[in-house]
């Protein structure tokens, strides 16, 4: 059941050693209608001044900011911790090194006051330095006045990146979201599981979220993917296990397509790693797991590189050609996220 509260929105801020950027993130939440908002900062075992900075904001704005301190558990654990105590009717996330557009946040709060949808989508952008890299407008021409179901969404993709989602807290609790701890890429599982419990959708056409690119050690850098690919595979398996059980309706088809894309992206990532025998075996093992354990999703993975690799059993010129295709593709979009 949803808790009765005057709070319209809870923002969960995942913070690990975030002292350099946390103030910018928290300042971006200082809206005029702050009585309808709560911001929960989860200090995930930081060794810097993350907690002390949050306490400063909590003392100055006691009805707005809350601090949770916990031993390090990773991104998924911060979502679980804040969701457990969230008082807002809706719930969204904010990384401590990103920030929101404050005026857009005020507009969203006004929108949520008269909203009964399970999920509200907002726009976001990627930023590098002082420059916008790309804007993601997720409504794709859909009306901000209409309440959609999965059957009435019509054509066009639905952007399921975590930066776009504002979910009804009760729906998230209904989904019983449990995420791997000490694991990267759990945002993919969070958004997927949230949408399995959602029935209705609206779109609020504001540019809300600023996602910072180009940070050292960023989880979406190729170096991080190389170090943590096993974690990507863990999250992929969690998503696919649910996707295989979904009914053949509009929501099930959309989410199975999302699961297929997540699984397919694992192959594309491996193809972007430096070519060699170890990576080739990793490719064969990963795709073998997909085909053995999640056959219906694996069968829907029909892009050119996957067909090429499977036909050649990941050997010889076909593997090298697929590797070349993947590297060439990513280099042709120098500003996009890897």
PDB file of N, CA and C in Angstrom, residues 99-171:
ATOM      1  N   UNK A  99      22.888  16.221 -12.108  1.00  0.00           N
ATOM      2  CA  UNK A  99      22.031  17.243 -11.520  1.00  0.00           C
ATOM      3  C   UNK A  99      20.750  17.388 -12.336  1.00  0.00           C
ATOM      4  N   UNK A 100      19.768  18.018 -11.718  1.00  0.00           N
ATOM      5  CA  UNK A 100      18.484  18.251 -12.352  1.00  0.00           C
ATOM      6  C   UNK A 100      18.359  19.721 -12.748  1.00  0.00           C
ATOM      7  N   UNK A 101      17.485  19.999 -13.701  1.00  0.00           N
ATOM      8  CA  UNK A 101      17.112  21.374 -14.000  1.00  0.00           C
ATOM      9  C   UNK A 101      16.042  21.780 -12.982  1.00  0.00           C
ATOM     10  N   UNK A 102      16.354  22.756 -12.141  1.00  0.00           N
ATOM     11  CA  UNK A 102      15.484  23.083 -11.015  1.00  0.00           C
ATOM     12  C   UNK A 102      14.106  23.557 -11.476  1.00  0.00           C
ATOM     13  N   UNK A 103      14.061  24.378 -12.504  1.00  0.00           N
ATOM     14  CA  UNK A 103      12.766  24.856 -13.000  1.00  0.00           C
ATOM     15  C   UNK A 103      11.943  23.696 -13.540  1.00  0.00           C
ATOM     16  N   UNK A 104      12.593  22.761 -14.206  1.00  0.00           N
ATOM     17  CA  UNK A 104      11.890  21.592 -14.741  1.00  0.00           C
ATOM     18  C   UNK A 104      11.370  20.711 -13.607  1.00  0.00           C
ATOM     19  N   UNK A 105      12.135  20.632 -12.509  1.00  0.00           N
ATOM     20  CA  UNK A 105      11.682  19.856 -11.360  1.00  0.00           C
ATOM     21  C   UNK A 105      10.415  20.478 -10.763  1.00  0.00           C
ATOM     22  N   UNK A 106      10.342  21.794 -10.683  1.00  0.00           N
ATOM     23  CA  UNK A 106       9.135  22.462 -10.203  1.00  0.00           C
ATOM     24  C   UNK A 106       7.946  22.150 -11.104  1.00  0.00           C
ATOM     25  N   UNK A 107       8.185  22.178 -12.412  1.00  0.00           N
ATOM     26  CA  UNK A 107       7.116  21.855 -13.365  1.00  0.00           C
ATOM     27  C   UNK A 107       6.658  20.412 -13.191  1.00  0.00           C
ATOM     28  N   UNK A 108       7.594  19.514 -12.982  1.00  0.00           N
ATOM     29  CA  UNK A 108       7.234  18.110 -12.771  1.00  0.00           C
ATOM     30  C   UNK A 108       6.382  17.947 -11.525  1.00  0.00           C
ATOM     31  N   UNK A 109       6.714  18.645 -10.449  1.00  0.00           N
ATOM     32  CA  UNK A 109       5.917  18.542  -9.224  1.00  0.00           C
ATOM     33  C   UNK A 109       4.486  19.017  -9.458  1.00  0.00           C
ATOM     34  N   UNK A 110       4.326  20.096 -10.219  1.00  0.00           N
ATOM     35  CA  UNK A 110       2.981  20.548 -10.567  1.00  0.00           C
ATOM     36  C   UNK A 110       2.249  19.480 -11.384  1.00  0.00           C
ATOM     37  N   UNK A 111       2.964  18.853 -12.290  1.00  0.00           N
ATOM     38  CA  UNK A 111       2.386  17.807 -13.138  1.00  0.00           C
ATOM     39  C   UNK A 111       1.942  16.611 -12.292  1.00  0.00           C
ATOM     40  N   UNK A 112       2.777  16.217 -11.362  1.00  0.00           N
ATOM     41  CA  UNK A 112       2.475  15.045 -10.537  1.00  0.00           C
ATOM     42  C   UNK A 112       1.297  15.291  -9.602  1.00  0.00           C
ATOM     43  N   UNK A 113       1.050  16.540  -9.271  1.00  0.00           N
ATOM     44  CA  UNK A 113      -0.054  16.848  -8.355  1.00  0.00           C
ATOM     45  C   UNK A 113      -1.394  16.405  -8.922  1.00  0.00           C
ATOM     46  N   UNK A 114      -1.525  16.399 -10.238  1.00  0.00           N
ATOM     47  CA  UNK A 114      -2.776  16.012 -10.900  1.00  0.00           C
ATOM     48  C   UNK A 114      -2.595  14.758 -11.738  1.00  0.00           C
ATOM     49  N   UNK A 115      -1.706  13.889 -11.321  1.00  0.00           N
ATOM     50  CA  UNK A 115      -1.350  12.716 -12.128  1.00  0.00           C
ATOM     51  C   UNK A 115      -1.659  11.443 -11.349  1.00  0.00           C
ATOM     52  N   UNK A 116      -2.157  10.460 -12.064  1.00  0.00           N
ATOM     53  CA  UNK A 116      -2.437   9.182 -11.433  1.00  0.00           C
ATOM     54  C   UNK A 116      -1.783   8.023 -12.201  1.00  0.00           C
ATOM     55  N   UNK A 117      -0.870   8.343 -13.112  1.00  0.00           N
ATOM     56  CA  UNK A 117      -0.215   7.300 -13.914  1.00  0.00           C
ATOM     57  C   UNK A 117       0.787   6.524 -13.066  1.00  0.00           C
ATOM     58  N   UNK A 118       1.050   5.305 -13.474  1.00  0.00           N
ATOM     59  CA  UNK A 118       2.039   4.488 -12.777  1.00  0.00           C
ATOM     60  C   UNK A 118       3.461   4.966 -13.046  1.00  0.00           C
ATOM     61  N   UNK A 119       3.709   5.442 -14.265  1.00  0.00           N
ATOM     62  CA  UNK A 119       5.040   5.926 -14.647  1.00  0.00           C
ATOM     63  C   UNK A 119       4.888   7.228 -15.411  1.00  0.00           C
ATOM     64  N   UNK A 120       5.728   8.202 -15.079  1.00  0.00           N
ATOM     65  CA  UNK A 120       5.792   9.463 -15.804  1.00  0.00           C
ATOM     66  C   UNK A 120       7.191   9.584 -16.397  1.00  0.00           C
ATOM     67  N   UNK A 121       7.246   9.822 -17.702  1.00  0.00           N
ATOM     68  CA  UNK A 121       8.530   9.956 -18.382  1.00  0.00           C
ATOM     69  C   UNK A 121       8.874  11.434 -18.559  1.00  0.00           C
ATOM     70  N   UNK A 122      10.153  11.754 -18.310  1.00  0.00           N
ATOM     71  CA  UNK A 122      10.666  13.098 -18.538  1.00  0.00           C
ATOM     72  C   UNK A 122      11.927  13.007 -19.394  1.00  0.00           C
ATOM     73  N   UNK A 123      12.280  14.121 -20.014  1.00  0.00           N
ATOM     74  CA  UNK A 123      13.426  14.151 -20.918  1.00  0.00           C
ATOM     75  C   UNK A 123      14.738  14.297 -20.152  1.00  0.00           C
ATOM     76  N   UNK A 124      15.835  13.949 -20.819  1.00  0.00           N
ATOM     77  CA  UNK A 124      17.149  14.071 -20.207  1.00  0.00           C
ATOM     78  C   UNK A 124      18.184  14.362 -21.273  1.00  0.00           C
ATOM     79  N   UNK A 125      19.355  14.784 -20.825  1.00  0.00           N
ATOM     80  CA  UNK A 125      20.451  15.070 -21.753  1.00  0.00           C
ATOM     81  C   UNK A 125      21.753  14.515 -21.195  1.00  0.00           C
ATOM     82  N   UNK A 126      22.696  14.262 -22.083  1.00  0.00           N
ATOM     83  CA  UNK A 126      24.058  13.939 -21.668  1.00  0.00           C
ATOM     84  C   UNK A 126      24.903  15.212 -21.811  1.00  0.00           C
ATOM     85  N   UNK A 127      25.816  15.379 -20.863  1.00  0.00           N
ATOM     86  CA  UNK A 127      26.619  16.599 -20.792  1.00  0.00           C
ATOM     87  C   UNK A 127      28.072  16.226 -20.601  1.00  0.00           C
ATOM     88  N   UNK A 128      28.953  16.893 -21.306  1.00  0.00           N
ATOM     89  CA  UNK A 128      30.388  16.711 -21.115  1.00  0.00           C
ATOM     90  C   UNK A 128      31.013  18.086 -20.963  1.00  0.00           C
ATOM     91  N   UNK A 129      31.628  18.309 -19.799  1.00  0.00           N
ATOM     92  CA  UNK A 129      32.121  19.653 -19.516  1.00  0.00           C
ATOM     93  C   UNK A 129      30.948  20.613 -19.426  1.00  0.00           C
ATOM     94  N   UNK A 130      31.006  21.671 -20.213  1.00  0.00           N
ATOM     95  CA  UNK A 130      29.916  22.659 -20.219  1.00  0.00           C
ATOM     96  C   UNK A 130      28.990  22.480 -21.408  1.00  0.00           C
ATOM     97  N   UNK A 131      29.175  21.418 -22.152  1.00  0.00           N
ATOM     98  CA  UNK A 131      28.466  21.269 -23.412  1.00  0.00           C
ATOM     99  C   UNK A 131      27.491  20.100 -23.383  1.00  0.00           C
ATOM    100  N   UNK A 132      26.318  20.339 -23.944  1.00  0.00           N
ATOM    101  CA  UNK A 132      25.351  19.259 -24.130  1.00  0.00           C
ATOM    102  C   UNK A 132      25.819  18.368 -25.269  1.00  0.00           C
ATOM    103  N   UNK A 133      25.887  17.071 -25.015  1.00  0.00           N
ATOM    104  CA  UNK A 133      26.280  16.111 -26.044  1.00  0.00           C
ATOM    105  C   UNK A 133      25.060  15.700 -26.854  1.00  0.00           C
ATOM    106  N   UNK A 134      23.994  15.348 -26.150  1.00  0.00           N
ATOM    107  CA  UNK A 134      22.798  14.885 -26.846  1.00  0.00           C
ATOM    108  C   UNK A 134      21.590  15.049 -25.942  1.00  0.00           C
ATOM    109  N   UNK A 135      20.461  15.444 -26.535  1.00  0.00           N
ATOM    110  CA  UNK A 135      19.213  15.529 -25.801  1.00  0.00           C
ATOM    111  C   UNK A 135      18.320  14.347 -26.163  1.00  0.00           C
ATOM    112  N   UNK A 136      17.695  13.764 -25.155  1.00  0.00           N
ATOM    113  CA  UNK A 136      16.808  12.625 -25.345  1.00  0.00           C
ATOM    114  C   UNK A 136      15.393  13.077 -25.002  1.00  0.00           C
ATOM    115  N   UNK A 137      14.577  13.281 -26.020  1.00  0.00           N
ATOM    116  CA  UNK A 137      13.182  13.683 -25.835  1.00  0.00           C
ATOM    117  C   UNK A 137      12.333  12.434 -25.974  1.00  0.00           C
ATOM    118  N   UNK A 138      11.833  11.968 -24.848  1.00  0.00           N
ATOM    119  CA  UNK A 138      11.322  10.606 -24.782  1.00  0.00           C
ATOM    120  C   UNK A 138       9.852  10.481 -25.138  1.00  0.00           C
ATOM    121  N   UNK A 139       9.141  11.614 -25.281  1.00  0.00           N
ATOM    122  CA  UNK A 139       7.708  11.483 -25.570  1.00  0.00           C
ATOM    123  C   UNK A 139       7.434  11.119 -27.025  1.00  0.00           C
ATOM    124  N   UNK A 140       8.342  11.436 -27.948  1.00  0.00           N
ATOM    125  CA  UNK A 140       8.209  11.082 -29.363  1.00  0.00           C
ATOM    126  C   UNK A 140       6.841  11.468 -29.916  1.00  0.00           C
ATOM    127  N   UNK A 141       6.429  12.689 -29.633  1.00  0.00           N
ATOM    128  CA  UNK A 141       5.179  13.191 -30.179  1.00  0.00           C
ATOM    129  C   UNK A 141       3.939  12.796 -29.408  1.00  0.00           C
ATOM    130  N   UNK A 142       4.080  12.043 -28.334  1.00  0.00           N
ATOM    131  CA  UNK A 142       2.907  11.649 -27.558  1.00  0.00           C
ATOM    132  C   UNK A 142       2.425  12.827 -26.703  1.00  0.00           C
ATOM    133  N   UNK A 143       1.137  12.876 -26.470  1.00  0.00           N
ATOM    134  CA  UNK A 143       0.522  14.000 -25.770  1.00  0.00           C
ATOM    135  C   UNK A 143       0.820  13.965 -24.279  1.00  0.00           C
ATOM    136  N   UNK A 144       1.082  15.136 -23.702  1.00  0.00           N
ATOM    137  CA  UNK A 144       1.279  15.228 -22.256  1.00  0.00           C
ATOM    138  C   UNK A 144      -0.051  15.210 -21.507  1.00  0.00           C
ATOM    139  N   UNK A 145      -1.156  15.334 -22.237  1.00  0.00           N
ATOM    140  CA  UNK A 145      -2.474  15.358 -21.616  1.00  0.00           C
ATOM    141  C   UNK A 145      -3.092  13.969 -21.503  1.00  0.00           C
ATOM    142  N   UNK A 146      -2.589  13.024 -22.248  1.00  0.00           N
ATOM    143  CA  UNK A 146      -3.250  11.721 -22.344  1.00  0.00           C
ATOM    144  C   UNK A 146      -2.656  10.711 -21.371  1.00  0.00           C
ATOM    145  N   UNK A 147      -3.504   9.874 -20.808  1.00  0.00           N
ATOM    146  CA  UNK A 147      -3.083   8.730 -20.012  1.00  0.00           C
ATOM    147  C   UNK A 147      -3.010   7.528 -20.941  1.00  0.00           C
ATOM    148  N   UNK A 148      -1.811   6.976 -21.097  1.00  0.00           N
ATOM    149  CA  UNK A 148      -1.593   5.875 -22.027  1.00  0.00           C
ATOM    150  C   UNK A 148      -1.555   4.541 -21.290  1.00  0.00           C
ATOM    151  N   UNK A 149      -1.937   3.515 -21.997  1.00  0.00           N
ATOM    152  CA  UNK A 149      -1.643   2.146 -21.599  1.00  0.00           C
ATOM    153  C   UNK A 149      -0.653   1.590 -22.615  1.00  0.00           C
ATOM    154  N   UNK A 150      -0.138   0.405 -22.361  1.00  0.00           N
ATOM    155  CA  UNK A 150       0.791  -0.192 -23.322  1.00  0.00           C
ATOM    156  C   UNK A 150       0.088  -0.472 -24.648  1.00  0.00           C
ATOM    157  N   UNK A 151      -1.221  -0.694 -24.612  1.00  0.00           N
ATOM    158  CA  UNK A 151      -1.976  -0.949 -25.837  1.00  0.00           C
ATOM    159  C   UNK A 151      -2.193   0.314 -26.653  1.00  0.00           C
ATOM    160  N   UNK A 152      -2.197   1.482 -26.000  1.00  0.00           N
ATOM    161  CA  UNK A 152      -2.510   2.718 -26.725  1.00  0.00           C
ATOM    162  C   UNK A 152      -1.280   3.582 -26.995  1.00  0.00           C
ATOM    163  N   UNK A 153      -0.096   3.101 -26.627  1.00  0.00           N
ATOM    164  CA  UNK A 153       1.118   3.897 -26.852  1.00  0.00           C
ATOM    165  C   UNK A 153       1.373   4.170 -28.320  1.00  0.00           C
ATOM    166  N   UNK A 154       1.021   3.215 -29.165  1.00  0.00           N
ATOM    167  CA  UNK A 154       1.275   3.370 -30.582  1.00  0.00           C
ATOM    168  C   UNK A 154       2.728   3.114 -30.937  1.00  0.00           C
ATOM    169  N   UNK A 155       3.105   3.380 -32.192  1.00  0.00           N
ATOM    170  CA  UNK A 155       4.465   3.087 -32.650  1.00  0.00           C
ATOM    171  C   UNK A 155       5.500   4.000 -32.013  1.00  0.00           C
ATOM    172  N   UNK A 156       6.740   3.592 -32.108  1.00  0.00           N
ATOM    173  CA  UNK A 156       7.846   4.361 -31.534  1.00  0.00           C
ATOM    174  C   UNK A 156       8.356   3.713 -30.265  1.00  0.00           C
ATOM    175  N   UNK A 157       9.648   3.817 -30.038  1.00  0.00           N
ATOM    176  CA  UNK A 157      10.255   3.166 -28.897  1.00  0.00           C
ATOM    177  C   UNK A 157       9.892   3.896 -27.609  1.00  0.00           C
ATOM    178  N   UNK A 158      10.048   3.194 -26.511  1.00  0.00           N
ATOM    179  CA  UNK A 158       9.853   3.773 -25.185  1.00  0.00           C
ATOM    180  C   UNK A 158      11.214   3.773 -24.504  1.00  0.00           C
ATOM    181  N   UNK A 159      11.693   4.950 -24.143  1.00  0.00           N
ATOM    182  CA  UNK A 159      13.027   5.094 -23.562  1.00  0.00           C
ATOM    183  C   UNK A 159      12.994   4.631 -22.112  1.00  0.00           C
ATOM    184  N   UNK A 160      13.629   3.493 -21.834  1.00  0.00           N
ATOM    185  CA  UNK A 160      13.598   2.915 -20.496  1.00  0.00           C
ATOM    186  C   UNK A 160      14.887   3.152 -19.723  1.00  0.00           C
ATOM    187  N   UNK A 161      15.618   4.203 -20.069  1.00  0.00           N
ATOM    188  CA  UNK A 161      16.781   4.572 -19.274  1.00  0.00           C
ATOM    189  C   UNK A 161      16.318   5.163 -17.937  1.00  0.00           C
ATOM    190  N   UNK A 162      17.077   4.924 -16.902  1.00  0.00           N
ATOM    191  CA  UNK A 162      16.671   5.322 -15.560  1.00  0.00           C
ATOM    192  C   UNK A 162      16.500   6.829 -15.434  1.00  0.00           C
ATOM    193  N   UNK A 163      17.226   7.610 -16.230  1.00  0.00           N
ATOM    194  CA  UNK A 163      17.152   9.068 -16.140  1.00  0.00           C
ATOM    195  C   UNK A 163      15.777   9.595 -16.542  1.00  0.00           C
ATOM    196  N   UNK A 164      15.008   8.807 -17.287  1.00  0.00           N
ATOM    197  CA  UNK A 164      13.714   9.265 -17.795  1.00  0.00           C
ATOM    198  C   UNK A 164      12.548   8.903 -16.901  1.00  0.00           C
ATOM    199  N   UNK A 165      12.746   8.003 -15.943  1.00  0.00           N
ATOM    200  CA  UNK A 165      11.630   7.400 -15.215  1.00  0.00           C
ATOM    201  C   UNK A 165      11.324   8.080 -13.886  1.00  0.00           C
ATOM    202  N   UNK A 166      10.038   8.346 -13.697  1.00  0.00           N
ATOM    203  CA  UNK A 166       9.480   8.749 -12.408  1.00  0.00           C
ATOM    204  C   UNK A 166       8.340   7.778 -12.135  1.00  0.00           C
ATOM    205  N   UNK A 167       8.526   6.896 -11.162  1.00  0.00           N
ATOM    206  CA  UNK A 167       7.606   5.771 -10.967  1.00  0.00           C
ATOM    207  C   UNK A 167       6.780   5.950  -9.700  1.00  0.00           C
ATOM    208  N   UNK A 168       5.533   5.526  -9.761  1.00  0.00           N
ATOM    209  CA  UNK A 168       4.698   5.529  -8.566  1.00  0.00           C
ATOM    210  C   UNK A 168       5.336   4.610  -7.529  1.00  0.00           C
ATOM    211  N   UNK A 169       5.507   5.114  -6.336  1.00  0.00           N
ATOM    212  CA  UNK A 169       6.203   4.366  -5.291  1.00  0.00           C
ATOM    213  C   UNK A 169       5.487   3.060  -4.978  1.00  0.00           C
ATOM    214  N   UNK A 170       4.171   3.100  -4.954  1.00  0.00           N
ATOM    215  CA  UNK A 170       3.423   1.879  -4.684  1.00  0.00           C
ATOM    216  C   UNK A 170       3.629   0.817  -5.744  1.00  0.00           C
ATOM    217  N   UNK A 171       3.787   1.237  -6.984  1.00  0.00           N
ATOM    218  CA  UNK A 171       4.041   0.287  -8.076  1.00  0.00           C
ATOM    219  C   UNK A 171       5.410  -0.357  -7.902  1.00  0.00           C
TER     220      UNK A 171
END
